[in-house]
Coordinates of C-alpha atoms and ligand atoms in Angstrom, one line a residue:
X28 CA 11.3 17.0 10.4
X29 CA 10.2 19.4 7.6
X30 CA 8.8 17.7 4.3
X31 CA 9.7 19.0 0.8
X32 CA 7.9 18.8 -2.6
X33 CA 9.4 15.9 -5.4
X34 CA 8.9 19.1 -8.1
X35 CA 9.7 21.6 -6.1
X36 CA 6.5 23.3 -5.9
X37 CA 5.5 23.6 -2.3
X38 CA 7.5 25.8 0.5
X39 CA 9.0 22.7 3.4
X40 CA 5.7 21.7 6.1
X41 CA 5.6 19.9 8.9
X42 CA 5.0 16.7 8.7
X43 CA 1.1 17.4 10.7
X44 CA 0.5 19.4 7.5
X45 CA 2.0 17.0 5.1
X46 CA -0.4 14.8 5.9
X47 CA -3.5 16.8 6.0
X48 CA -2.5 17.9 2.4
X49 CA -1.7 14.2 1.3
X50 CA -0.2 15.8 -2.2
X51 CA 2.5 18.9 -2.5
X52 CA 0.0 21.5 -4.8
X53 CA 0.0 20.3 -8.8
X54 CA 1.6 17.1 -9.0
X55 CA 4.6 17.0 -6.5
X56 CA 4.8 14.3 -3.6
X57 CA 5.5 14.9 0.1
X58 CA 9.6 13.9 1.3
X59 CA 10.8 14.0 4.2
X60 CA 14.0 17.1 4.1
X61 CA 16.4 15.0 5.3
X62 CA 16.5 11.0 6.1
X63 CA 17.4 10.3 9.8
X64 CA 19.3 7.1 10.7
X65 CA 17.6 4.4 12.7
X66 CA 19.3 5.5 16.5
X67 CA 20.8 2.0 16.8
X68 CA 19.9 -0.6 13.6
X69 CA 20.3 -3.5 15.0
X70 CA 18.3 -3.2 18.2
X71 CA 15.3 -6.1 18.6
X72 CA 12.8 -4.3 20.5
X73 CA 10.7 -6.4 22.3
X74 CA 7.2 -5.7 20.6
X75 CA 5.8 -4.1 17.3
X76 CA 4.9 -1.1 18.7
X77 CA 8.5 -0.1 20.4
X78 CA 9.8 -0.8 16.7
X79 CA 6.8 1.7 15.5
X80 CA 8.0 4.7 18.4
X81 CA 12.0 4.2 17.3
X82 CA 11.1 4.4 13.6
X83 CA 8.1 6.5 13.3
X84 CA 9.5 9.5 16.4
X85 CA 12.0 11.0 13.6
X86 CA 9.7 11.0 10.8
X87 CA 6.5 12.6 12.5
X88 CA 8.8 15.5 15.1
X89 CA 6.1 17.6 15.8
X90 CA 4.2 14.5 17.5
X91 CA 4.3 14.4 21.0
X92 CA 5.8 11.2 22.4
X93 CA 2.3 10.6 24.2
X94 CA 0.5 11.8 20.8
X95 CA 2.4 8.8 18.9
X96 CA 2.3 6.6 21.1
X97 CA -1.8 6.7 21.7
X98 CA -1.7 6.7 17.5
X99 CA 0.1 3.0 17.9
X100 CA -1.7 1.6 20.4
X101 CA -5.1 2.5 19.0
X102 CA -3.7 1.4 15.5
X103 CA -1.6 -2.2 16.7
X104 CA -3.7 -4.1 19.1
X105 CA -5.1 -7.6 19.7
X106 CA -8.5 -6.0 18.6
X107 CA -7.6 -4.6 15.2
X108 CA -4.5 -7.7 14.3
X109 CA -5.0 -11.3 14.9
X110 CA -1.7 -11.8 15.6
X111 CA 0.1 -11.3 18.6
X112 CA 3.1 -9.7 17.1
X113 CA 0.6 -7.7 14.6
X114 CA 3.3 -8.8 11.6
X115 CA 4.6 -12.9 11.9
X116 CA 8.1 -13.8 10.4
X117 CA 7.7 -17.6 9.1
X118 CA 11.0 -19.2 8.4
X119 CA 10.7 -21.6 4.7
X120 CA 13.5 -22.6 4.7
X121 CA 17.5 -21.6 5.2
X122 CA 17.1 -19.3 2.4
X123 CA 13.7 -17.6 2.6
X124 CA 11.3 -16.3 5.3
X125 CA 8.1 -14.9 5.1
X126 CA 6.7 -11.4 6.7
X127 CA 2.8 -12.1 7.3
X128 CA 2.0 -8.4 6.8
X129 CA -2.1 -9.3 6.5
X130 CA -2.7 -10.1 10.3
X131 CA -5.4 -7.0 10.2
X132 CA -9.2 -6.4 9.6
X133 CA -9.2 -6.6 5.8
X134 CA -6.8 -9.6 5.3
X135 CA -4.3 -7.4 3.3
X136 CA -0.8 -5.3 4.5
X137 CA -2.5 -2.2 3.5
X138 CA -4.7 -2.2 7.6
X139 CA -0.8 -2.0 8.5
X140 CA -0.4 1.5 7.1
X141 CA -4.2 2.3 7.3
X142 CA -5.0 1.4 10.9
X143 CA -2.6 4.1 12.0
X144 CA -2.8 6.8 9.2
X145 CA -6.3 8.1 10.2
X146 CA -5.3 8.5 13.6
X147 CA -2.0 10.4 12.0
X148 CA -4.7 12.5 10.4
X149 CA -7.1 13.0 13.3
X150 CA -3.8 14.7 15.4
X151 CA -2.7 16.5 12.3
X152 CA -6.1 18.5 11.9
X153 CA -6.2 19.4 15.6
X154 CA -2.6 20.3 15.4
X155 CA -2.8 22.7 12.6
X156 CA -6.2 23.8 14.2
X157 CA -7.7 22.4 10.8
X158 CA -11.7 22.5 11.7
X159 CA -13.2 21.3 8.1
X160 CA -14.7 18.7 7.1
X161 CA -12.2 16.2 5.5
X162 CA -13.3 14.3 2.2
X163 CA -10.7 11.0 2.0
X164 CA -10.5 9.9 -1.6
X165 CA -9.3 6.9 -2.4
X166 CA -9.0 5.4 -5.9
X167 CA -8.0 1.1 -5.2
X168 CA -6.9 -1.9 -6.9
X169 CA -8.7 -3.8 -4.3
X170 CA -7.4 -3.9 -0.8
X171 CA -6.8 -0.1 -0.3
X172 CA -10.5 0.6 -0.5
X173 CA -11.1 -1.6 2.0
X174 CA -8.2 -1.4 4.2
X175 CA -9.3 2.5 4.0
X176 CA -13.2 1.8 5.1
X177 CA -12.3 0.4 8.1
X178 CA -9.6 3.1 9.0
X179 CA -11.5 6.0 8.8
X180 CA -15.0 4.5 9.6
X181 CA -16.8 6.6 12.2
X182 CA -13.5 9.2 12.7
X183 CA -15.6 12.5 13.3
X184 CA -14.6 15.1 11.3
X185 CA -13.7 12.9 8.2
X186 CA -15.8 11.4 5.6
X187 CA -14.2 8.3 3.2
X188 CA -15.6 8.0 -0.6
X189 CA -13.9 5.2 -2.3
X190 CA -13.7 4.4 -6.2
X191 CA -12.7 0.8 -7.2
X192 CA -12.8 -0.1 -11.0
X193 CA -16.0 -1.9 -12.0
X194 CA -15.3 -5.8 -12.8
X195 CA -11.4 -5.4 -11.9
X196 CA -11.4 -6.4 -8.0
X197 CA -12.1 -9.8 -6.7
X198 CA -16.0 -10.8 -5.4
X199 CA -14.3 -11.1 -2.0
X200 CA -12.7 -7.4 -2.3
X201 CA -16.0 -5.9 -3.7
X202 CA -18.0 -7.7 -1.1
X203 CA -15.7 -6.5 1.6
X204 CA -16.0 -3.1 0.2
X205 CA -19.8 -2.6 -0.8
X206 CA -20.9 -4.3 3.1
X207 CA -19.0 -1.7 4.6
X208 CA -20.9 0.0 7.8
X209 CA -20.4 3.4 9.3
X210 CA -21.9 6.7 8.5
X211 CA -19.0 8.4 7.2
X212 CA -18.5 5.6 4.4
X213 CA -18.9 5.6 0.7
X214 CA -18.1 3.3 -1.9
X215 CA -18.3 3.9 -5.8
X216 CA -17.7 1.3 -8.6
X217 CA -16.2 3.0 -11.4
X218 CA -16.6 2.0 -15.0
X219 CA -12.7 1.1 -15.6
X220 CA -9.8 -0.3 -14.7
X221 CA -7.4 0.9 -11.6
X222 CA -5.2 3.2 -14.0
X223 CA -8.5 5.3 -15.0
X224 CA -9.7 5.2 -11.3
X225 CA -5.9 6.7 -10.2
X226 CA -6.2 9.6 -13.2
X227 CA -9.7 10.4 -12.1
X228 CA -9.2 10.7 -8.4
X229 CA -5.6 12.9 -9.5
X230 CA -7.6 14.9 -12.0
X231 CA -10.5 16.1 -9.3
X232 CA -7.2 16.6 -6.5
X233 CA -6.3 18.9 -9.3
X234 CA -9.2 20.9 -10.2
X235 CA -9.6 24.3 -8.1
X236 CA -12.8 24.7 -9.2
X237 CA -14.0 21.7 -7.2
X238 CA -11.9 22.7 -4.3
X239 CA -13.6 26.4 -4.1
X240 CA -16.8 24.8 -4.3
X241 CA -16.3 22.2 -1.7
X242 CA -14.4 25.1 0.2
X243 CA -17.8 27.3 0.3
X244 CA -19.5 24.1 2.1
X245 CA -16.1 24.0 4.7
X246 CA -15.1 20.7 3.0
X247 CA -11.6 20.0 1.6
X248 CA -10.2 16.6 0.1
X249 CA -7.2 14.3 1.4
X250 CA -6.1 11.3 0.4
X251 CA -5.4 8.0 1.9
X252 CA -3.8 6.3 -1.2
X253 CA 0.2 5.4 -0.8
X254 CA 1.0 9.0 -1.9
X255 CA -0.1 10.9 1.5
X256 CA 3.5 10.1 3.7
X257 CA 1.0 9.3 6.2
X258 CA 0.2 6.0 4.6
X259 CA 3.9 5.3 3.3
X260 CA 5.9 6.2 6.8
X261 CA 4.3 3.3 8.9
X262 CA 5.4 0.6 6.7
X263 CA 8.7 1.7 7.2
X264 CA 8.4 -0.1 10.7
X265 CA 8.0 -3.8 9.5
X266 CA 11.1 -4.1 7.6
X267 CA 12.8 -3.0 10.7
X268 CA 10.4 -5.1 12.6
X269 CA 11.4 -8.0 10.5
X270 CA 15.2 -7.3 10.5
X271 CA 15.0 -8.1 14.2
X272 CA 12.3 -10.9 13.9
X273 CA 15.3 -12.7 11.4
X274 CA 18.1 -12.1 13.6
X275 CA 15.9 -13.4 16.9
X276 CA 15.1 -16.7 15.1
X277 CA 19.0 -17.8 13.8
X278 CA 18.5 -17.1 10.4
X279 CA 20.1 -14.1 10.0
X280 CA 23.4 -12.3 12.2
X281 CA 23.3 -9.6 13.8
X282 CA 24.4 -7.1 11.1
X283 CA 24.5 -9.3 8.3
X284 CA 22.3 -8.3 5.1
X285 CA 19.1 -9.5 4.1
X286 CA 17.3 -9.1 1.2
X287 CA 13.8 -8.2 0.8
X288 CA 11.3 -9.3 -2.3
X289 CA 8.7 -7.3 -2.7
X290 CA 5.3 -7.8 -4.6
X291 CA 4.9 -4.4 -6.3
X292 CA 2.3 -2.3 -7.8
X293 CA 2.0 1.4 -6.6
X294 CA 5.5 1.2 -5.5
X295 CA 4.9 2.1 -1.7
X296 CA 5.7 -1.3 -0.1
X297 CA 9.1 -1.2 -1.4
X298 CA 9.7 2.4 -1.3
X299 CA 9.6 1.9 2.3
X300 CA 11.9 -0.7 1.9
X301 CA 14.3 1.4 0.4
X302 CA 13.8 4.1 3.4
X303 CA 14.9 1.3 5.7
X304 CA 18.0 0.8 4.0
X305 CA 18.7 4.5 3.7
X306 CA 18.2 4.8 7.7
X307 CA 20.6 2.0 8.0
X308 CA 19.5 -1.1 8.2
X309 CA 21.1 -3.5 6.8
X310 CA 19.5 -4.4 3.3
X311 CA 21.6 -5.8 0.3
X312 CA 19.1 -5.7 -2.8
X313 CA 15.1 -5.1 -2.9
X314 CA 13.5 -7.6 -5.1
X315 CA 10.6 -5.6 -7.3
X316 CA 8.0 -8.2 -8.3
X317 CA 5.3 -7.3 -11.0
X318 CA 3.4 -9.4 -12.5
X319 CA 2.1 -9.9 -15.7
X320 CA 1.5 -6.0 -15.9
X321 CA 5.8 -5.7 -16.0
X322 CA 6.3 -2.1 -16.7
X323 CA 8.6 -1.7 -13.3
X324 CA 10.3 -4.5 -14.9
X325 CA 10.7 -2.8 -18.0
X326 CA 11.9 0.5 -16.9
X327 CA 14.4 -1.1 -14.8
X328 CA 15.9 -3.0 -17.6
X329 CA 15.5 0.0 -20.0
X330 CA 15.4 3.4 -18.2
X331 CA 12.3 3.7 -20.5
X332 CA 8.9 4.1 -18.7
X333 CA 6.1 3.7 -21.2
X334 CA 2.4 3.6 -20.2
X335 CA 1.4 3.1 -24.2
X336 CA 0.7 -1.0 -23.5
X337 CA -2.0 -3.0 -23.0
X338 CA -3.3 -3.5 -19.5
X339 CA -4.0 -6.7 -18.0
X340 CA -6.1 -7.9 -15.5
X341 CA -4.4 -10.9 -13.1
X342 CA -4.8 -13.1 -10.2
X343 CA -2.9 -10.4 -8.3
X344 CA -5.2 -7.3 -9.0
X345 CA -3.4 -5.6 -6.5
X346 CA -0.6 -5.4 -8.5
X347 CA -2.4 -4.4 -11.7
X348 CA -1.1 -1.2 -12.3
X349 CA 0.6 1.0 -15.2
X350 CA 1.4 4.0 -12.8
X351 CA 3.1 3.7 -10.1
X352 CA 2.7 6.8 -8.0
X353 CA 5.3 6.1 -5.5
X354 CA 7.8 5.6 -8.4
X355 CA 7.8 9.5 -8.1
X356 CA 9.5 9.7 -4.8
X357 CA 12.2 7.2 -5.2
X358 CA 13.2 8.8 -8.3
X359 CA 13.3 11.8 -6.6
X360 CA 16.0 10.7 -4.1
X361 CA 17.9 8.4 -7.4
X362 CA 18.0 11.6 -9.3
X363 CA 20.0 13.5 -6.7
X364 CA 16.7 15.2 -5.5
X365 CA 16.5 17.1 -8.8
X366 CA 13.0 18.5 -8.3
X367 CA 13.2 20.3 -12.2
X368 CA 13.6 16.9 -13.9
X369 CA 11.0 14.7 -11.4
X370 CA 9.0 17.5 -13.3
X371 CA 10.5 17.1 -16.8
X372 CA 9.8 13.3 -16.8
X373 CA 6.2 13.4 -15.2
X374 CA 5.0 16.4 -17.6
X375 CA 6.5 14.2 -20.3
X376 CA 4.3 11.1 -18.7
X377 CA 1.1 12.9 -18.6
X378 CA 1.6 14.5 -22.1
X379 CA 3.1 11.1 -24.1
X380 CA 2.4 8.2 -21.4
X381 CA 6.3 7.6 -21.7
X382 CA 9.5 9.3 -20.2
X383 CA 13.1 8.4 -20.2
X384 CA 15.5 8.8 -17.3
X385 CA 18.6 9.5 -18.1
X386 CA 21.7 6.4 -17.8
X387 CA 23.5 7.8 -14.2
X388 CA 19.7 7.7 -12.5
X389 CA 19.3 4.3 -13.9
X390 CA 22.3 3.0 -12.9
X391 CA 21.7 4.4 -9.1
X392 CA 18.0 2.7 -8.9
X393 CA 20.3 -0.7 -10.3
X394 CA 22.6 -1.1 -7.6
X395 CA 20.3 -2.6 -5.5
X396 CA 17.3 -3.3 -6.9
X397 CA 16.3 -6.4 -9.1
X398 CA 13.3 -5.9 -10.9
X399 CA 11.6 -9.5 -12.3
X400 CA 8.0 -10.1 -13.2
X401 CA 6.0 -13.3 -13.0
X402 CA 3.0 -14.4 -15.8
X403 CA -0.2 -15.4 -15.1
X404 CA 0.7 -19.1 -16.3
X405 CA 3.6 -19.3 -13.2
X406 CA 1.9 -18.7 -10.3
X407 CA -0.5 -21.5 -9.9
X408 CA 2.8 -23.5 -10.2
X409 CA 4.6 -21.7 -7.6
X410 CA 2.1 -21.9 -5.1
X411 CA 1.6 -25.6 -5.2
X412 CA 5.2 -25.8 -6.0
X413 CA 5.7 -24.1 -2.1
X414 CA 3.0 -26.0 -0.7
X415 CA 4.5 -29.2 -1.5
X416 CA 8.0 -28.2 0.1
X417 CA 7.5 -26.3 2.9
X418 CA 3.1 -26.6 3.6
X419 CA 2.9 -23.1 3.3
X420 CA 0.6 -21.8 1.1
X421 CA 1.1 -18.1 -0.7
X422 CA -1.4 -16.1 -2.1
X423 CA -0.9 -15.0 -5.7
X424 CA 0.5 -11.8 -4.8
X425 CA 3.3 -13.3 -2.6
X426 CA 3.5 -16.3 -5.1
X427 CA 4.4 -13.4 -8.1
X428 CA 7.1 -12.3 -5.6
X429 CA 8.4 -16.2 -5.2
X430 CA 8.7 -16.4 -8.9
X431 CA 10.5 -13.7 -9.2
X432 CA 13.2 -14.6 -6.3
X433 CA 13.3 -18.2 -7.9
X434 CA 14.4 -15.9 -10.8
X435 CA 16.5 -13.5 -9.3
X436 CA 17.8 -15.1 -5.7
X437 CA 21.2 -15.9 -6.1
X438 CA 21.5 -17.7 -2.0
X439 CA 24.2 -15.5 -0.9
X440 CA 21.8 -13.7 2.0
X441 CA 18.5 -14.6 3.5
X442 CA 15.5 -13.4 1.9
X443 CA 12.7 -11.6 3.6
X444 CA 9.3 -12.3 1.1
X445 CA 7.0 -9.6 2.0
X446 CA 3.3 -11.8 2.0
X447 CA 1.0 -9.0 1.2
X448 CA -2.6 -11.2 1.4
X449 CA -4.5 -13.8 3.3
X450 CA -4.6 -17.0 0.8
X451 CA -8.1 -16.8 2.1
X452 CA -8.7 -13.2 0.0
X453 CA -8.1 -14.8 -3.1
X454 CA -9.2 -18.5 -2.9
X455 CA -10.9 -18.8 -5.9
X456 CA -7.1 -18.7 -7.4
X457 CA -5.5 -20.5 -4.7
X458 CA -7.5 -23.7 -4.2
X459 CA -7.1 -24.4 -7.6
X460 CA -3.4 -24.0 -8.1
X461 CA -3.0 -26.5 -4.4
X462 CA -5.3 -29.2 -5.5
X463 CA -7.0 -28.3 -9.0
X464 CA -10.5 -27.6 -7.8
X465 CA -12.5 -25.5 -9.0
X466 CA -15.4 -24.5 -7.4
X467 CA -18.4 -22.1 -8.7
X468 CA -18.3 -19.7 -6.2
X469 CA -16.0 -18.1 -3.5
X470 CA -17.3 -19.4 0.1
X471 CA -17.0 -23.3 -1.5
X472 CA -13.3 -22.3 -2.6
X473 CA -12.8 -20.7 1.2
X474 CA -13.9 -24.2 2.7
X475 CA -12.2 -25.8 0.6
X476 CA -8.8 -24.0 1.2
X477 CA -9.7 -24.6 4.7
X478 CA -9.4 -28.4 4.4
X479 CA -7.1 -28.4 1.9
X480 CA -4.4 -25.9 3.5
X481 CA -4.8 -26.6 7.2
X482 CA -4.7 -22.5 8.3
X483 CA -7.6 -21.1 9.9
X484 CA -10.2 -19.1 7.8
X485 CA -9.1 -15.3 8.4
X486 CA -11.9 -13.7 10.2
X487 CA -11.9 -10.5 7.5
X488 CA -13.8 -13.5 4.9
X489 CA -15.4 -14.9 8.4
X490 CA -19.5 -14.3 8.0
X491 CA -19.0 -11.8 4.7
X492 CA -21.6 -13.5 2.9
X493 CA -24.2 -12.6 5.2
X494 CA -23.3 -9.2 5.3
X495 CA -26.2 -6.7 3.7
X496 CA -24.6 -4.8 0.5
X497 CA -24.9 -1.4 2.1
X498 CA -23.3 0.8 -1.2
X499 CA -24.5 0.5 -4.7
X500 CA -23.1 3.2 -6.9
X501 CA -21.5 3.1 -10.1
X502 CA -20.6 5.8 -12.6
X503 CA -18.6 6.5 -15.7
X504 CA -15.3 7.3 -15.5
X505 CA -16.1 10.9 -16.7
X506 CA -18.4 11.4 -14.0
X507 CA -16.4 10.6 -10.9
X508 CA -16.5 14.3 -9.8
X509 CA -19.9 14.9 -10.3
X510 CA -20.8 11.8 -8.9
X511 CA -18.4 13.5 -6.0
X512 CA -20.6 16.5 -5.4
X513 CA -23.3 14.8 -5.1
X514 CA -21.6 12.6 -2.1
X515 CA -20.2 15.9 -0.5
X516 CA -23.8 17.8 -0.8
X517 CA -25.4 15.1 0.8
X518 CA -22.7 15.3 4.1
X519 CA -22.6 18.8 3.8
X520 CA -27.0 18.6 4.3
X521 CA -26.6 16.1 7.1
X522 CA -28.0 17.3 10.1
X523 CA -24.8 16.5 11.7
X524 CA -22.5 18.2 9.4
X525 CA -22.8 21.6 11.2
X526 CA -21.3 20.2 13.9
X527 CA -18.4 19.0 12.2
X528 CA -16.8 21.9 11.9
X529 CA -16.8 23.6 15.0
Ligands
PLP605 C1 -1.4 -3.0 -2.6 C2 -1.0 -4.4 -2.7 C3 0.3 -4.7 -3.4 C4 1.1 -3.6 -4.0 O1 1.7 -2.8 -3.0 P1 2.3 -1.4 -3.5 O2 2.7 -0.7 -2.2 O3 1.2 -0.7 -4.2 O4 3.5 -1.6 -4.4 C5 0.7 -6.0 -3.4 N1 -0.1 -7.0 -2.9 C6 -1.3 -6.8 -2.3 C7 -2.1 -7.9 -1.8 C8 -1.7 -5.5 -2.2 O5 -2.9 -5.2 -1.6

C-alpha cells in the first residue's frame, strides 16, 4: 500500500515511511493510495487481535505478517488492557450499545491507537534503516499526552516531549501527565489553550531551520498526534471489532447497518469510522458529536468553517477544539481527492481562520453524517438521565455523544456509542451530575463515584495521588521551540545518546 499527500505535495511512500514522517512536507496529510475492502465484512473473529491482523495487513503491506503480528500482541494484552477483549460492547438497551474503548493504561481510547503506534514506529525506523534519534511531539487536549507517555516510554531510539495547555486539562489528566516515569519522557505545560498548543507544535514541524539544527545533532521530529496514519489506522480495527461484537450478542443481523455516534474533536475517531464503512462494513450514518465548542456542527450545516469564535473550555476537554486536523483527510477523499483545493481551503484557513467548501463536497460529507453538538448545561442531565434507565454511567465525553443521538437517532438501526473515557477520569463532573455532590477535590469525588456508581475504580486513577510530580515545565506559547532545544540539547548531551544512533 503506497500513501499519498491530501495537497499533493509529497511523491507516494510506503506506509514504514509514512509513519516515520507522521506529516506529508508543508501542510499535507498522509492517505493511503487506494482503500482496500475488508476480505470478508462480516466475519466475527474470535479475539481483538485477529480483527487487528484482517484490518490492519492491507493498510501496513510492507509489514511482515510476523512483524504485525509481534506489534499487536505487544500492543493488546492482559498487561497493557484491563479487559479481556481489550474493547467491551455493553448493550443499553434495544436501541443503543456501548463500545468501552478506555480498557487501557491511561483510562482513555487514545492507549488503543497509542499502545500499538510506537511499536509501528520502532519497525518503521529499522525498516527504512532510519538510525536517528526520534523527537515525538505531541501537542494534547488531555488524554493524548498521556496516552503518548506510556507508549513511547523507554522505546530506545525515541524520545517523547509533550505540550498540554496550561489550566485547560483536568487535575487527573495533568497529574497523570506530570508523574510520568521513564527517561525518554518530557512533559511541558504551555501557556494556552489546545488550539495554540496544535499551531505551535505545526509551526516548529514546519520550520527548516529547526530541523537542520536538530539534524546536525542526528535528531529529527515525528509526531504521535491523530495526524501520523500510524495513530489513525488502528482504530480502524474496533469499529470492525464492534460490528462483530453487535451481531454476536442479537442486537444486530448479520449484514444489517449500524450506526455509529461519535464524540468528536480532532476528527480521528470518526475518520476511522468512515474508513470502516469505505472498506465495507456495513455503517448507515456516523453521528459527529461536539460539544459546546460546535464548529464541526457548524460546517456541516453550513459548508462554512470558521475558526473566528470564541473558544470554550468544557467538561469534555478532549473535545475542546477549533481545528480539527483530521477534517483534512476526510475532505480529501469528499472532494474527489482534489489535492489543489485541500490546499486552496487550508491556505485560506491559516490566512483568514475561515474557508468555504463548495455545495457538491458538502452534500457528499451529508449523506451520511449527522453532525449535532451538546452544551455544557445538557450533559449533567444526560448522564444521570442514563444512569437512572439503564445503571450505566457515561463520562462527559460519551454523555455529549448521548445528547446528540437523543437529538439525531431516529430508531431505525442500532446504534454503536463510541465511550471514549473512564467516568473515573473525569469524576469531579460525573459524581455531581449522578447524585449532586460536590466534593473539593478529585480522589473524594473518585470514592465517591465508587459508591455511588457501583464499577470498579480504573487502575490508570488507582494510587496517582501518591505518585512524585516528576515534570515541571511551563513556557509561553512563543517559546515552545526554544523551550524544544533546550529538551533536544539535553538528550543529545546524555551520555547515552551516542549510542542511540548507531
Ligand atoms: C481525544 C478524545 C476525543 C476526541 O477524539 P478525536 O479523535 O480527536 O475526534 C473524545 N473523547 C475523549 C475522551 C478523548 O480523549
Amino acid at each position: 500500500m503506497l500513501y499519498i499527500s491530501t495537497r499533493d505535495n509529497h511523491p507516494a511512500v510506503q506506509s514504514s515511511e509514512a509513519i516515520t514522517l507522521g506529516m506529508a512536507g508543508d501542510g499535507g496529510l498522509f492517505v493511503p493510495r487506494e482503500m482496500p475492502g475488508l476480505a470478508n465484512p462480516l466475519t466475527i473473529d474470535s479475539n481483538y487481535q485477529e480483527t487487528a491482523r484482517r484490518v490492519l495487513a492491507p493498510f501496513l503491506s510492507d509489514f511482515s505478517a510476523a512483524e504485525l503480528g509481534s506489534a499487536i500482541d505487544n500492543a493488546y494484552n492482559a498487561e497493557t488492557f484491563n479487559a479481556p477483549g481489550i474493547v467491551e460492547l455493553v448493550p443499553l438497551d434495544p436501541h443503543r450499545s456501548v463500545l468501552e474503548l478506555w480498557h487501557g493504561p491511561t483510562a482513555a481510547f487514545k492507549d488503543v491507537a497509542l499502545q500499538i503506534m510506537p511499536q509501528f514506529m520502532q519497525i518503521a525506523k529499522d525498516k527504512t534503516n532510519n538510525k536517528t534519534h526520534t523527537v515525538i511531539l505531541v501537542a494534547t487536549s488531555g488524554d493524548t499526552g498521556k496516552a503518548a507517555l506510556e507508549g513511547f516510554r523507554d522505546k530506545p531510539g525515541i524520545s517523547i516531549v509533550v505540550f498540554y495547555p496550561a489550566g485547560g486539562v483536568s487535575e487527573i489528566q495533568k497529574l497523570q501527565m506530570v508523574t510520568t516515569g521513564g527517561g525518554n519522557t518530557h512533559v511541558v505545560a504551555v501557556e494556552g489553550n489546545f488550539d495554540d498548543c496544535q499551531s505551535g507544535v505545526k509551526a516548529i514541524f514546519s520550520d527548516p531551520a529547526l530541523a537542520r539544527e536538530l539534524g546536525v545533532h542526528n535528531m529529527a521530529l515525528s509526531s504521535a498526534n491523530s495526524i501520523n496514519w500510524g495513530r489513525l489506522c488502528p482504530q480502524i480495527v474496533y469499529y470492525v471489532r464492534a460490528y462483530g461484537l453487535a451481531v454476536q450478542r442479537n442486537l444486530v443481523k448479520a449484514g444489517a447497518p449500524v450506526d455509529f455516534c461519535v464524540p468528536t474533536g480532532n476528527f480521528g475517531n470518526i475518520l476511522a469510522g468512515y474508513y470502516a464503512r469505505r472498506m465495507g462494513l456495513p455503517i448507515r450514518r456516523l453521528i459527529c458529536a461536539s460539544n459546546r465548542n460546535r464548529i464541526l456542527a457548524d460546517f456541516f450545516a453550513s459548508g462554512v468553517y470558521d475558526c473566528n469564535r470564541e473558544f470554550y473550555r468544557t467538561s469534555s476537554p478532549s473535545m475542546d477544539i477549533l481545528i480539527s486536523s483530521n477534517l483534512e483527510r476526510f475532505l480529501f477523499e469528499m472532494s474527489g481527492r482534489d489535492g489543489k483545493r485541500i490546499q486552496g481551503w487550508f491556505s485560506e484557513l491559516s490566512k483568514s481562520g475561515r474557508y468555504a467548501i463548495d455545495p457538491q463536497t458538502l452534500a457528499s460529507m451529508k449523506e451520511f453524517i449527522a453532525a449535532g453538538w451538546a452544551g455544557e448545561e445538557r450533559v449533567p442531565g444526560v448522564i444521570r438521565a442514563e444512569f437512572e434507565r439503564s445503571g450505566y454511567v457515561f463520562d462527559t465525553h460519551t454523555a455529549v455523544a448521548a445528547a446528540a443521538l437523543d437529538d439525531l437517532g431516529d430508531r431505525k438501526v442500532h446504534t454503536i456509542i463510541d465511550s471514549t473515557a473512564s467516568p473515573y477520569k473525569f469524576s469531579g463532573d460525573v459524581l455531581p451530575a449522578l447524585t449532586g455532590e460536590h466534593p473539593d477535590n478529585e480522589w473524594l469525588s473518585i470514592e465517591r463515584l465508587h459508591a455511588a456508581g457501583k464499577i470498579p475504580i480504573h487502575r490508570a486513577v488507582l494510587g496517582l495521588r501518591e505518585r512524585p510530580v516528576r515534570h515541571t515545565r511551563q513556557c509561553a506559547v512563543a517559546n515552545m521551540s526554544g523551550v524544544l532545544m533546550e529538551i533536544c540539547a539535553k538528550i543529545s548531551h546524555h551520555p547515552g545518546a551516542k549510542a542511540l544512533g548507531h
